Short mmCIF file of C-alpha atoms in Angstrom, two decimals:
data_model
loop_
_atom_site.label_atom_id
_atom_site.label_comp_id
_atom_site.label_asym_id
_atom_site.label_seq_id
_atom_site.Cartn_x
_atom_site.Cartn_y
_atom_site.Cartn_z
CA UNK C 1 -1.31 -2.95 30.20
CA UNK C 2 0.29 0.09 28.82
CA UNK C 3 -1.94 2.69 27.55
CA UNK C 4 -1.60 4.89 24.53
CA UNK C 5 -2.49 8.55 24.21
CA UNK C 6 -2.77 10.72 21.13
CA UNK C 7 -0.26 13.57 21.29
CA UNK C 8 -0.58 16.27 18.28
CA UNK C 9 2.75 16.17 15.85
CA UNK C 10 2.93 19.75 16.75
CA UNK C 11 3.16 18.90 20.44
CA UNK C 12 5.83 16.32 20.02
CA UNK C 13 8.00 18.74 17.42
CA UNK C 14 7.81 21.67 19.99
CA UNK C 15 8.66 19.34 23.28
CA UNK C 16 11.74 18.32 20.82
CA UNK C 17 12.68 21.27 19.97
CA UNK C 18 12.72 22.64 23.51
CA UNK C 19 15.17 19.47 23.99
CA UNK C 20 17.29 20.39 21.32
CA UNK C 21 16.12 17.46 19.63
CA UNK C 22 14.05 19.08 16.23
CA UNK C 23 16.20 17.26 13.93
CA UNK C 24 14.84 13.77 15.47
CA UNK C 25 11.54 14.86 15.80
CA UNK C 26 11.20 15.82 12.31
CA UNK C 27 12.64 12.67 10.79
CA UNK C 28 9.80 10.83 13.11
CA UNK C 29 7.17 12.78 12.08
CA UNK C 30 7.59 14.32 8.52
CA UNK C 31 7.37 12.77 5.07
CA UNK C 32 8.15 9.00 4.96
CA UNK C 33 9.06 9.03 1.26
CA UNK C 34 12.19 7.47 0.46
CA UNK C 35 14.42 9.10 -2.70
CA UNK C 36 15.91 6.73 -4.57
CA UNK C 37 17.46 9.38 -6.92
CA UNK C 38 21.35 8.98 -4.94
CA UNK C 39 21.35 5.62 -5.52
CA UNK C 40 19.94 5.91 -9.18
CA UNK C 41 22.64 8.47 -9.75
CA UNK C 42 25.49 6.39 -7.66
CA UNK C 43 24.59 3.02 -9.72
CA UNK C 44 23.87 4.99 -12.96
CA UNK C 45 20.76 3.08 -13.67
CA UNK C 46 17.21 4.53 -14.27
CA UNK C 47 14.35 1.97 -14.46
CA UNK C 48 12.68 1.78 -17.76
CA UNK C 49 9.28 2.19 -15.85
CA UNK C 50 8.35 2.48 -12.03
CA UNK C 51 5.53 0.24 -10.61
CA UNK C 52 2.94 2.52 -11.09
CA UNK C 53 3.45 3.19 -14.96
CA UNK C 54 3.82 0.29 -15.38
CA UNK C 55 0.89 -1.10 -13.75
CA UNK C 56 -1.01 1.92 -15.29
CA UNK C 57 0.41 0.85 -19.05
CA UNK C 58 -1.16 -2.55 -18.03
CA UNK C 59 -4.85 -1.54 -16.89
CA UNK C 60 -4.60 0.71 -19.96
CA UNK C 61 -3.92 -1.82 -22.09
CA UNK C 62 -6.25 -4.29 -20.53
CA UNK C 63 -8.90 -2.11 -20.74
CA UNK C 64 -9.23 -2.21 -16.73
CA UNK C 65 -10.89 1.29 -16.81
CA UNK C 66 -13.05 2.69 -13.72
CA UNK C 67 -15.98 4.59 -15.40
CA UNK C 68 -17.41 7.31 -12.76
CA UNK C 69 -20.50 7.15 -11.57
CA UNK C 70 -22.76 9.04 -9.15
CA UNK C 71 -20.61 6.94 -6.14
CA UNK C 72 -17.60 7.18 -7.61
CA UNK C 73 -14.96 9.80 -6.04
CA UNK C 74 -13.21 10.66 -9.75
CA UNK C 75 -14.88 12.80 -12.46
CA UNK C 76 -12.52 11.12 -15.10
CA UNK C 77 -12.30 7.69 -15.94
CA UNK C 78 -9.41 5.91 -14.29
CA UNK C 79 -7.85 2.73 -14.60
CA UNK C 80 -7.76 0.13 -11.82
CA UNK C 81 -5.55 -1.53 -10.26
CA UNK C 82 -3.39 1.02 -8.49
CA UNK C 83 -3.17 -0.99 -4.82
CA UNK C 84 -1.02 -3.72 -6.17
CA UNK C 85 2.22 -0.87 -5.78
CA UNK C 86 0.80 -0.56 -2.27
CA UNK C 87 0.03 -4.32 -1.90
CA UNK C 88 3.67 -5.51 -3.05
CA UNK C 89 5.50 -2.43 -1.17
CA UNK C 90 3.61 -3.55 1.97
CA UNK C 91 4.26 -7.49 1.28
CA UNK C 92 8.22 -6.73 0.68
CA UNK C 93 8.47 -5.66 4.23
CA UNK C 94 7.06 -7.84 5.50
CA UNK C 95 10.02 -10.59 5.76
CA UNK C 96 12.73 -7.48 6.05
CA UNK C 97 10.77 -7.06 9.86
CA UNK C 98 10.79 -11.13 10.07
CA UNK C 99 14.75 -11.12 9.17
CA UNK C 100 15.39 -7.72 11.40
CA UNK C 101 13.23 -9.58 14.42
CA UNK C 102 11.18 -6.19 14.75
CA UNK C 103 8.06 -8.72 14.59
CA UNK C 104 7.56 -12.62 15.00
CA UNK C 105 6.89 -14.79 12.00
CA UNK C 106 3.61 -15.81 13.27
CA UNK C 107 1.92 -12.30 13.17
CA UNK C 108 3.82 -11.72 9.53
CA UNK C 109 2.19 -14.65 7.88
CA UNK C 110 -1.38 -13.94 9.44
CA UNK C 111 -1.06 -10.56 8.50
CA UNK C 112 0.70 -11.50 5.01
CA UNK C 113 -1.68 -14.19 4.29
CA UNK C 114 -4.71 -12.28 5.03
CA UNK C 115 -3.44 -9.32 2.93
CA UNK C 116 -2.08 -11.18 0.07
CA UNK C 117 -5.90 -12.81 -0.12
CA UNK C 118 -7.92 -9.88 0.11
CA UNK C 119 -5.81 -8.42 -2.23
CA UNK C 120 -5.90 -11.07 -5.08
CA UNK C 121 -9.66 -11.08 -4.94
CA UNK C 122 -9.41 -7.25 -5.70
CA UNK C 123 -7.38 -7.29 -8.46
CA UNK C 124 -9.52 -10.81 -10.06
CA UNK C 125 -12.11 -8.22 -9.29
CA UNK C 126 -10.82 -5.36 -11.15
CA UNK C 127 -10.23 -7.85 -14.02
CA UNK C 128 -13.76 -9.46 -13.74
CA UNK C 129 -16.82 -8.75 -11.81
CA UNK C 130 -16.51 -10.80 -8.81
CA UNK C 131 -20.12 -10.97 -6.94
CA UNK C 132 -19.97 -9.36 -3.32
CA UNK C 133 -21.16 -12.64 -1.84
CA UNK C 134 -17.79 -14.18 -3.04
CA UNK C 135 -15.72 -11.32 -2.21
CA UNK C 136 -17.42 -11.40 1.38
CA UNK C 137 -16.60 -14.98 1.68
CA UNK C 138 -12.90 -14.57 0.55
CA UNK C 139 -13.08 -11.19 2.95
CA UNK C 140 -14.62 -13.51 6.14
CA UNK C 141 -11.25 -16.26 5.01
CA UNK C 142 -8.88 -13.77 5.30
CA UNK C 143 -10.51 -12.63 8.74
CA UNK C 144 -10.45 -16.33 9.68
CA UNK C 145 -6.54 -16.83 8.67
CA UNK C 146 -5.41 -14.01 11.11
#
């Protein structure tokens, strides 16, 4: 079995640099963020909203606020439901790695079941107390489906 050791970013930038290589390295191991401001500019379209104004708009005007409390990490009140951008990035690339055959379909729908599940039953939670015995349970289903 192959076996996987933890090298420091710094470690792998300098070893690429020393091979002439920086360029690489720091595509691998800077920012991820994508810019979509050439293509906005090349197609000359600007979306009314992005996800997450628009999904704030909609907890706003849902009410969907998180109050702090003495557990809470925020000193302002919040509103909820700021995973489903992450949720539906996460589940749209899922079938681009199915269709580039970077991973099988049977490990995409385990891992695109389970995730879809465990996020519904956060965001029925965010809309509506859900007791933890139930969110368990739907936790222990998605467990089961992978």
């Amino acid at each position: 079995p192959a076996r996987l050791l933890p090298v420091p970013a710094s470690w792998l930038k300098g070893a690429a640099t020393l091979a002439g290589k920086g360029g690489l390295a720091q595509r691998l191991c800077g920012s991820l963020e994508v810019d979509s401001g050439k293509a906005r500019e090349l197609l000359g379209w600007q979306p009314p909203l992005d996800v997450d104004q628009a999904l704030r708009r909609y907890a706003l005007n849902k009410q969907i606020i998180d109050v702090p409390n003495a557990r809470s990490s925020h000193t302002v009140p919040t509103p909820r439901g700021g995973g489903v951008a992450i949720v539906l990035s996460f589940l749209a690339c899922l079938p681009l790695l199915g269709m580039a055959g970077a991973v099988p379909l049977a490990p995409l729908v385990a891992i695109g079941g389970a995730g879809a599940l465990i996020a519904v039953i956060g965001f029925m939670d965010d809309h509506g107390h859900i007791a933890a015995r139930w969110r368990l349970l739907g936790h222990f289903a998605a467990a089961a489906w992978m």
